[in-house]
XYZ file of C-alpha atoms in Angstrom:
481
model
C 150.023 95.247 48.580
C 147.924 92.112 47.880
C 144.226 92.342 49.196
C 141.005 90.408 49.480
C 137.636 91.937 49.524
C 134.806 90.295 50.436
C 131.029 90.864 50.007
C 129.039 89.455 52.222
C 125.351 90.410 50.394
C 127.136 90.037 46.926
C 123.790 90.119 44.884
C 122.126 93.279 47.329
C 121.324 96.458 46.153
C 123.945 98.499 47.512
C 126.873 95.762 46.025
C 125.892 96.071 42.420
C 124.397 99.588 42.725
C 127.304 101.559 45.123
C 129.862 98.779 46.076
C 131.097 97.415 42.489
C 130.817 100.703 40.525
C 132.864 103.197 43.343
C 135.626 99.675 43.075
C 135.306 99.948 39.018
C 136.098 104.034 39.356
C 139.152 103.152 41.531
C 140.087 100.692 38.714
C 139.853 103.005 35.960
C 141.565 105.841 37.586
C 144.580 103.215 38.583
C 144.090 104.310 42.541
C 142.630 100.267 43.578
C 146.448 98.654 44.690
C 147.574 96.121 42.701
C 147.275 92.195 43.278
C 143.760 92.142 44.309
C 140.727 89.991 44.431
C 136.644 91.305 44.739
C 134.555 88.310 46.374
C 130.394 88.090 46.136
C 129.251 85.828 48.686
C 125.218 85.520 48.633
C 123.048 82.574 48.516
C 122.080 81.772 45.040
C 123.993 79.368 43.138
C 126.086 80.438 40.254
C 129.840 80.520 38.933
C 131.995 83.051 38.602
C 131.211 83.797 34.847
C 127.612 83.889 35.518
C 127.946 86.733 38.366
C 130.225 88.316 36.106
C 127.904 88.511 32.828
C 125.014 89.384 35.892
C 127.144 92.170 37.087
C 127.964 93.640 33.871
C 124.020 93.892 33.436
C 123.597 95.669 36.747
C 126.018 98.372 35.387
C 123.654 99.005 32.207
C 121.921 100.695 35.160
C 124.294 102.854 36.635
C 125.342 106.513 35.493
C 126.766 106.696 32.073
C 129.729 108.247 33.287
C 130.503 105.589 35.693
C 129.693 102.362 33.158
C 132.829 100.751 31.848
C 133.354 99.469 27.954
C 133.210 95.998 26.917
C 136.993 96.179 27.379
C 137.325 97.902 30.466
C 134.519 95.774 32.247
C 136.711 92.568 30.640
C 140.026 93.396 32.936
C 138.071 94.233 35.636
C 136.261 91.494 35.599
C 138.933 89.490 36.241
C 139.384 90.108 39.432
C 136.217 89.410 40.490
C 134.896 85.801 41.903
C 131.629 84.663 43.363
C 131.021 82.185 46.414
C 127.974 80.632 47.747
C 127.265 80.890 51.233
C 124.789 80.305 53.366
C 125.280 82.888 56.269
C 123.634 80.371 58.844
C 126.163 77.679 58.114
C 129.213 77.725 59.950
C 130.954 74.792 57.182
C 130.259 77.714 54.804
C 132.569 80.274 56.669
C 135.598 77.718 56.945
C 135.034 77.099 53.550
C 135.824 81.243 52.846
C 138.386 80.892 55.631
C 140.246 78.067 53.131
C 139.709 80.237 50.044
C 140.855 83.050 51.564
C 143.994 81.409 52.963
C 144.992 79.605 49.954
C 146.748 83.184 48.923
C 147.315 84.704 51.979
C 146.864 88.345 51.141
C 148.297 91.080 52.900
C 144.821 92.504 53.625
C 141.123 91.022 53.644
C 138.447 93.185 53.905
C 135.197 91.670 55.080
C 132.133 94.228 53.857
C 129.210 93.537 55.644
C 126.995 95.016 53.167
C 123.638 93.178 54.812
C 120.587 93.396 56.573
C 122.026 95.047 60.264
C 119.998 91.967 61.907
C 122.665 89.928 60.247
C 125.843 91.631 61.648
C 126.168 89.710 64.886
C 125.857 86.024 63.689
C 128.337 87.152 60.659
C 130.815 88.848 63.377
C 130.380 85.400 65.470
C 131.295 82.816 63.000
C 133.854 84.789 61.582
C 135.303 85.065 65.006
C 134.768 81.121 65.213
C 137.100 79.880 62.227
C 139.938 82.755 63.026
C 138.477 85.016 60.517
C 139.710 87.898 62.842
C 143.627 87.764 62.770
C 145.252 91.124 62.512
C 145.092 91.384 58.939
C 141.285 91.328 58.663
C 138.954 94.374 58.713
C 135.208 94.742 58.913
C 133.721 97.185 57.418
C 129.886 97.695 58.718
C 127.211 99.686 56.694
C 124.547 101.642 58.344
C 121.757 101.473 59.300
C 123.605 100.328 63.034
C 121.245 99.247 65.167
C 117.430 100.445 65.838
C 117.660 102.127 68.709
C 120.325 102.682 71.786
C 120.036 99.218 72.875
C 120.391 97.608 69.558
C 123.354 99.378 68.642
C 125.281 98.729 71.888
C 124.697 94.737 71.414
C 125.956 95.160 67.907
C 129.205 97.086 68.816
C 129.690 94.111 71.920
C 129.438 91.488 69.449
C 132.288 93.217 67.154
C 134.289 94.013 70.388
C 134.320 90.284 71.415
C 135.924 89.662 67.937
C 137.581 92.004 66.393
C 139.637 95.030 67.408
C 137.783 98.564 67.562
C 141.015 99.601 65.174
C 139.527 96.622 62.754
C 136.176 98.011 62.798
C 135.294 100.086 60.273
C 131.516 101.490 60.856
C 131.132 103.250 57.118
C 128.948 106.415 56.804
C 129.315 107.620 53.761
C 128.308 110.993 53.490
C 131.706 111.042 55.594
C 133.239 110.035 51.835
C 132.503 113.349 49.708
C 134.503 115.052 48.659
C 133.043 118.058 50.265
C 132.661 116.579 53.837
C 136.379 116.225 53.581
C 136.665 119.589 52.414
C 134.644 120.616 56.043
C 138.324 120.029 57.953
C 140.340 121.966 55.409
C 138.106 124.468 55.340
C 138.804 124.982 59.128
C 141.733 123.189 59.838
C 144.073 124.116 56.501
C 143.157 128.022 56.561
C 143.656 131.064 58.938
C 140.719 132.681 57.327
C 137.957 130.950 59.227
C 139.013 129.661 62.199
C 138.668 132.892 64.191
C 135.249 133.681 63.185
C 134.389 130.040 63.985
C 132.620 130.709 67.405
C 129.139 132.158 68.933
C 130.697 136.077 69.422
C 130.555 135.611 65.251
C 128.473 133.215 64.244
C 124.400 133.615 64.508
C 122.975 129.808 63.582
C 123.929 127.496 61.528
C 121.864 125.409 59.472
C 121.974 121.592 57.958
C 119.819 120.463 55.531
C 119.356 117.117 53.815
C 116.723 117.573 51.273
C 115.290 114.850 48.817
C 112.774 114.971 46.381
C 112.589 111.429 45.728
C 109.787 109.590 47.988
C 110.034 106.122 49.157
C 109.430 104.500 45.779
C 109.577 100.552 46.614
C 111.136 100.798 50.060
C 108.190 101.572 52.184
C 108.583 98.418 53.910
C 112.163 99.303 54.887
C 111.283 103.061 55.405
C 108.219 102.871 57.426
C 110.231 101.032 60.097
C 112.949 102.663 59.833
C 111.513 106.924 59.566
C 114.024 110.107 58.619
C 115.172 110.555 62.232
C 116.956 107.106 61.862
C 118.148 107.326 58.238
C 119.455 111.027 58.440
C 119.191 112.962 61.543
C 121.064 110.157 63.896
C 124.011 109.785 61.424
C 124.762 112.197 58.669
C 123.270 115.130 59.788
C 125.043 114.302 63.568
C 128.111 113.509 61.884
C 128.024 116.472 59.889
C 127.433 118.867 63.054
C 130.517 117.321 64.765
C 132.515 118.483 61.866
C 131.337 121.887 61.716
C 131.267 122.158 65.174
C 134.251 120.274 67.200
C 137.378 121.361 68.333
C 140.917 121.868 66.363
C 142.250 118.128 66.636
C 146.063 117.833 67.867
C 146.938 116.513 64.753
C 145.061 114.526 61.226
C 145.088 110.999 62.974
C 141.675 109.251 63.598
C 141.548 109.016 67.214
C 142.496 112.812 67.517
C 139.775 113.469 65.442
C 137.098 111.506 66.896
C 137.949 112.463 70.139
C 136.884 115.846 69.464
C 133.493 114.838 67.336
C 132.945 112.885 70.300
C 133.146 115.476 72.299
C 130.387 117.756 70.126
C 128.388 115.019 70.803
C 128.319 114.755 74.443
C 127.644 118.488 74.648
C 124.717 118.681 72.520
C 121.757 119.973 74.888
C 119.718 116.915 75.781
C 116.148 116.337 74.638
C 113.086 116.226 77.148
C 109.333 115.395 76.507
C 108.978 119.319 76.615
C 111.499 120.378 74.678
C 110.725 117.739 71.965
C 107.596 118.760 71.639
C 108.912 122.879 71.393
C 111.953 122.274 69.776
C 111.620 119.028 66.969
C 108.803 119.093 63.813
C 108.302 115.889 62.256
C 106.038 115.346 59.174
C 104.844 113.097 56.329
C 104.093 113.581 52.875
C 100.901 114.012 51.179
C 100.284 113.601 47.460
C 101.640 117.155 45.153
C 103.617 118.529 42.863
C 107.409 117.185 42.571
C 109.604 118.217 39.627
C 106.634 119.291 37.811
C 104.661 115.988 37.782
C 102.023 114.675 40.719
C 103.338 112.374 43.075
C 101.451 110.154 45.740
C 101.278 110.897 49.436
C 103.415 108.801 51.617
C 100.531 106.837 52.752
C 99.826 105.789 49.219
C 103.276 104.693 48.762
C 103.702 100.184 47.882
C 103.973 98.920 51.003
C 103.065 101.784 53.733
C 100.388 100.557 55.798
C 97.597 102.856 55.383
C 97.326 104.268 58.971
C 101.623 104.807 58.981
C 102.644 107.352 61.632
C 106.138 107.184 59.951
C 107.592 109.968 59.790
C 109.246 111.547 56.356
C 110.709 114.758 57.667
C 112.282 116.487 60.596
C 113.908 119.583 61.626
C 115.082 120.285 64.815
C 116.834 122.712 67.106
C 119.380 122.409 69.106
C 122.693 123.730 70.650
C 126.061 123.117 71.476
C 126.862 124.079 75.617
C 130.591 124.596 75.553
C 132.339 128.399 75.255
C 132.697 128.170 71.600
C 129.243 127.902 70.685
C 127.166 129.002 73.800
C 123.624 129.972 72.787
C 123.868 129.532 68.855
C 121.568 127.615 67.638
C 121.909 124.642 65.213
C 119.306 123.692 63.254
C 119.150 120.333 61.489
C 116.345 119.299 58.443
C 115.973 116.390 56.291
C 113.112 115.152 54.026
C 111.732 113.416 51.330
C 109.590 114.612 48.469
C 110.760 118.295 49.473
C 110.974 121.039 46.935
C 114.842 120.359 45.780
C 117.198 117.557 46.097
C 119.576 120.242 48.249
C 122.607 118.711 50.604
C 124.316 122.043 52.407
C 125.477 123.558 55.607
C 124.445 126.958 55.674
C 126.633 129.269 58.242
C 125.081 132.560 59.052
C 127.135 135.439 60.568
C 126.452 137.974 62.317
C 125.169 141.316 61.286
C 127.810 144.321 61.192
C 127.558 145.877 65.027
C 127.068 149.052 63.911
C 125.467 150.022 60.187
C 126.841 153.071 58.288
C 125.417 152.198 54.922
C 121.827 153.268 53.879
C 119.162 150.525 53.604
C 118.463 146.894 54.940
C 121.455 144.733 54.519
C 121.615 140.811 54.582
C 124.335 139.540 57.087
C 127.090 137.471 55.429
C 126.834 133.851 55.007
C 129.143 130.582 54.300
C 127.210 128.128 52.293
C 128.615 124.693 51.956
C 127.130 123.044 49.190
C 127.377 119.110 49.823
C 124.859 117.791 46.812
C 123.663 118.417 43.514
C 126.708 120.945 43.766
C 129.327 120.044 45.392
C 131.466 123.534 46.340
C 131.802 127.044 48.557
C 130.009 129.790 48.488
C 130.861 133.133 50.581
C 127.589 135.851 50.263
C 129.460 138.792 50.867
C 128.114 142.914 50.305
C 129.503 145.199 48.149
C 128.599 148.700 46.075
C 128.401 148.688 42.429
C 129.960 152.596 42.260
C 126.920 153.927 41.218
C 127.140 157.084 42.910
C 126.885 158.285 46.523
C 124.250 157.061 48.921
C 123.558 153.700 47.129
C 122.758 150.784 48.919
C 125.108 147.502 49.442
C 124.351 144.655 47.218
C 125.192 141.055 47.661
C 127.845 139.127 45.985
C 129.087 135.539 46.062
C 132.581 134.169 46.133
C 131.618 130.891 44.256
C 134.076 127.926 43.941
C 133.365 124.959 42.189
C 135.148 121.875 43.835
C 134.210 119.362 40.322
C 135.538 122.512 38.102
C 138.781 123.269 40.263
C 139.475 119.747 40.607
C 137.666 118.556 37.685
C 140.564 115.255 37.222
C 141.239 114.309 40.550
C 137.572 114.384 42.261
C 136.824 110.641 43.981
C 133.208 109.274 45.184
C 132.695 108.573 48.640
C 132.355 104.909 48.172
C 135.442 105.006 46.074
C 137.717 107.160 48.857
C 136.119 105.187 51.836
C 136.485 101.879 49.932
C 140.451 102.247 49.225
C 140.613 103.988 52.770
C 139.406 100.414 53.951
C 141.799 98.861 52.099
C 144.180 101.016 53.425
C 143.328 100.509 57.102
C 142.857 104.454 57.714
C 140.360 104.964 60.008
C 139.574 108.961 59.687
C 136.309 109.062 57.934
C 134.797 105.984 59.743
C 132.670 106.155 62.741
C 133.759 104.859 66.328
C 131.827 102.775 68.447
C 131.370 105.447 71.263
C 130.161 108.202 68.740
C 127.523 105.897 67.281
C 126.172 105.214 70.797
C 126.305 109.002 71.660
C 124.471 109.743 68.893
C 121.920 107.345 69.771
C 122.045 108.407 73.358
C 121.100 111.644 71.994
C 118.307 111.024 69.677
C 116.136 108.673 71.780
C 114.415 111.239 74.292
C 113.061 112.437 70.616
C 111.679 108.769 69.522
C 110.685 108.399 73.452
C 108.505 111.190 73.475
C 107.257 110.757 69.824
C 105.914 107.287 70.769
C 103.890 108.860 73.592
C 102.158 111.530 70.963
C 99.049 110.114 69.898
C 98.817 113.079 67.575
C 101.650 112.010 64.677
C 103.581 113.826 62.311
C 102.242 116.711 60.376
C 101.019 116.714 56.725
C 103.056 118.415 54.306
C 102.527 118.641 50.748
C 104.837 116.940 48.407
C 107.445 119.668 46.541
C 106.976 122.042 49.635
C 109.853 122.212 51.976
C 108.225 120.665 55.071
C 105.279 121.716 57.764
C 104.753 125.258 57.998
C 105.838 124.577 61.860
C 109.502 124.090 60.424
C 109.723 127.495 59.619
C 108.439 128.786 62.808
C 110.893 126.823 64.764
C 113.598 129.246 63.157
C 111.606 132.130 63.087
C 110.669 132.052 66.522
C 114.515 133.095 67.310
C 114.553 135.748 64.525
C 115.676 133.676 62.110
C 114.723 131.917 58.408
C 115.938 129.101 56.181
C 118.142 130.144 54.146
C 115.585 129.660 50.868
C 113.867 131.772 52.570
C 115.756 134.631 52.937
């Protein structure tokens, strides 16, 4: 299957950091399909061979393990060209329309990997020289929109031109290999499913830790704030997976159907319950990794009175019979005490104790990042005699050990997905806007609060308030148990 794909923001960040390296994996393990061609578009003027010898720079910067040889970068190169366009010019898109037609591949994959504020007039002009014909996708990368509003003029621009089934809206925590792993987990094993409702489960907790700050995005991140770049995307996508319904079958509609469903049934915010039920914070200089770190407000580019918010943790719940009156509780942060990625799923206790001494109820932990894996937290006796206490033990799979040869990145598998025109891991338009729907009460109410987020010291986990907001329903964070 011949194939063009084309990046529009060839010289960005996320091309030469995310975009060219997860392509290079899929070249090296022999997955990327055969007879295709990788186009930069960005502004600067240059030739092929000079983005080339620039690229192969850019991946002197990348993990080792993910850096090609002289020899390997040389074939891969190859298939790899560079145009200049000006994204304002509409000669410049029929002149990409005429490069793109002169071979006539099977597939052309448009990658909007840009600014969002770009993603209409790009949509538009494609639209306007018959970029759109039935062989063209578009693949959109997050941030989608600012808000509600935002978001819904974005998805009506890509409605008026392309197909939802060509519109590929990428999120790619969606793309690890452990996310995936969420649906066989549930789906692909007797094991769990039964257990998977409120009469078993107690809470469930999602956490998104980071111990990196801002570092020289604090123009970006001060307008953009952790509710935005986690909470209304991969932590909501994340809940629909653990929480929705047993699909009719693996197709991407019957999928997000049902994570469109978890949406819609997530208890709604108010200006009371935000304030009861949502902590937001910002980081103050500490300790991070063992070295002193600034406070947020001392970060390049934060204005010095920033109200920004760098962490949140919520609560919230599910209102359908599955998962009536269990609470979810989501958390995400920068400069916290771990870089820590994992759904934590905590049972109930046993209804009626025979053993001597306290025991910890059992608990699924889905590790998502550094780790990527399963571990069960299970109780057992050692056989040390009679009267002993239970102890806890862990079922502990490694997913990079058990699978150490076949493991792909989530830019790789969403990439070649793209490609491929499957549309499981991607988000639809009405899920997006859900999930906006959902989240603005919270960014209503915080606008109206004079008072701002609350200080938190770098390498802690958050406010103290985050860990009352579980506690107050008898509950901790799982570090904390």
């Amino acid at each position: 299957m011949s194939f063009d794909l084309v990046f529009f923001g060839g010289t960005g960040d996320l091309t030469w950091r995310k975009l060219m390296p997860a392509l290079f994996q899929a070249f090296r393990h022999g997955k990327l399909p055969e007879g295709g061609r990788i186009l930069a578009v960005a502004r600067d003027e240059q030739s092929d061979a000079r983005y080339r010898e620039w690229l192969k720079e850019r991946f002197r910067e990348v993990d080792a393990g993910k850096r090609p040889s002289d020899e390997e970068f040389e074939r891969f190169a190859g298939l790899i060209h560079y145009r200049r366009m000006d994204l304002s010019q509409p000669e410049h898109y029929q002149g990409l329309k005429e490069w793109l037609d002169a071979r006539n591949a099977d597939t052309v994959v448009l990658y909007l990997a840009t600014s969002p504020y770009l993603f209409t007039g790009i949509c538009q002009q494609l639209g306007a020289v018959g970029l759109n014909h039935d062989r063209v996708r578009v693949v959109l990368e997050k941030p989608l929109g600012h808000d509600l509003a935002s978001a819904q003029e974005i998805n009506r621009t890509v409605r008026s031109v392309f197909s939802e089934r060509q519109a590929f809206r990428i999120d790619h925590y969606l793309g690890k290999p452990s996310v995936q792993n969420l649906m066989a987990l549930r789906f692909g094993n007797a094991l769990f499913e039964p257990l998977w409702r409120r009469e078993s489960i107690a809470n469930i907790q999602i956490t998104l830790a980071e111990q990196l700050g801002v570092g020289t995005r604090g123009a970006f991140y001060d307008g953009t704030g952790a509710l935005r770049d986690m909470i209304q995307n991969h932590a909501l996508q994340l809940l629909t997976m653990i929480a929705m319904e047993p699909p009719a079958s693996n197709d991407a509609d019957a999928i997000r159907d049902e994570k469109l469903k978890v949406l819609r049934a997530l208890k709604p915010f108010t200006r009371e319950s935000v304030g009861r039920d949502v902590v937001r914070g910002q980081y103050r200089a500490g300790m991070c990794g063992g070295q002193p770190v600034p406070g947020y407000l001392e970060e390049v580019k934060v204005p010095p009175d920033s109200t920004c918010e760098t962490f949140v943790a919520l609560r919230t719940e599910v209102q359908n019979w599955r998962w009536a009156g269990v609470p979810f509780y989501l958390r995400t942060g920068k400069r916290l005490a771990a870089r820590d990625a994992q759904i934590v799923v905590n049972f109930r206790p046993v209804p009626h104790q025979i053993f001597p001494g306290a025991s910890l109820p059992n608990r699924l932990v889905i590790k998502l990042q550094p780790e990527d894996g399963l571990e069960l937290q299970l109780l057992a006796q050692k056989g040390a005699g009679a009267g002993e206490q239970l102890t806890p033990v862990s079922l502990d799979l490694d997913f990079d050990k058990a699978f150490a040869t076949q493991r792909v990145g989530a830019y790789e598998r969403l990439l070649l997905d793209a490609i491929a025109g499957r549309l499981n891991l991607f988000v639809r338009s009405d899920e997006q806007e859900q999930a906006w729907r959902w989240v603005e009460p919270i960014l209503d109410a915080w606008n109206a609060d004079g008072n701002g987020p609350r200080p938190y010291a770098a390498g802690a986990w958050g406010p103290a308030a985050a860990s009352a907001l579980v506690a107050r329903d008898g509950f901790s964070w799982a570090e904390e148990q």
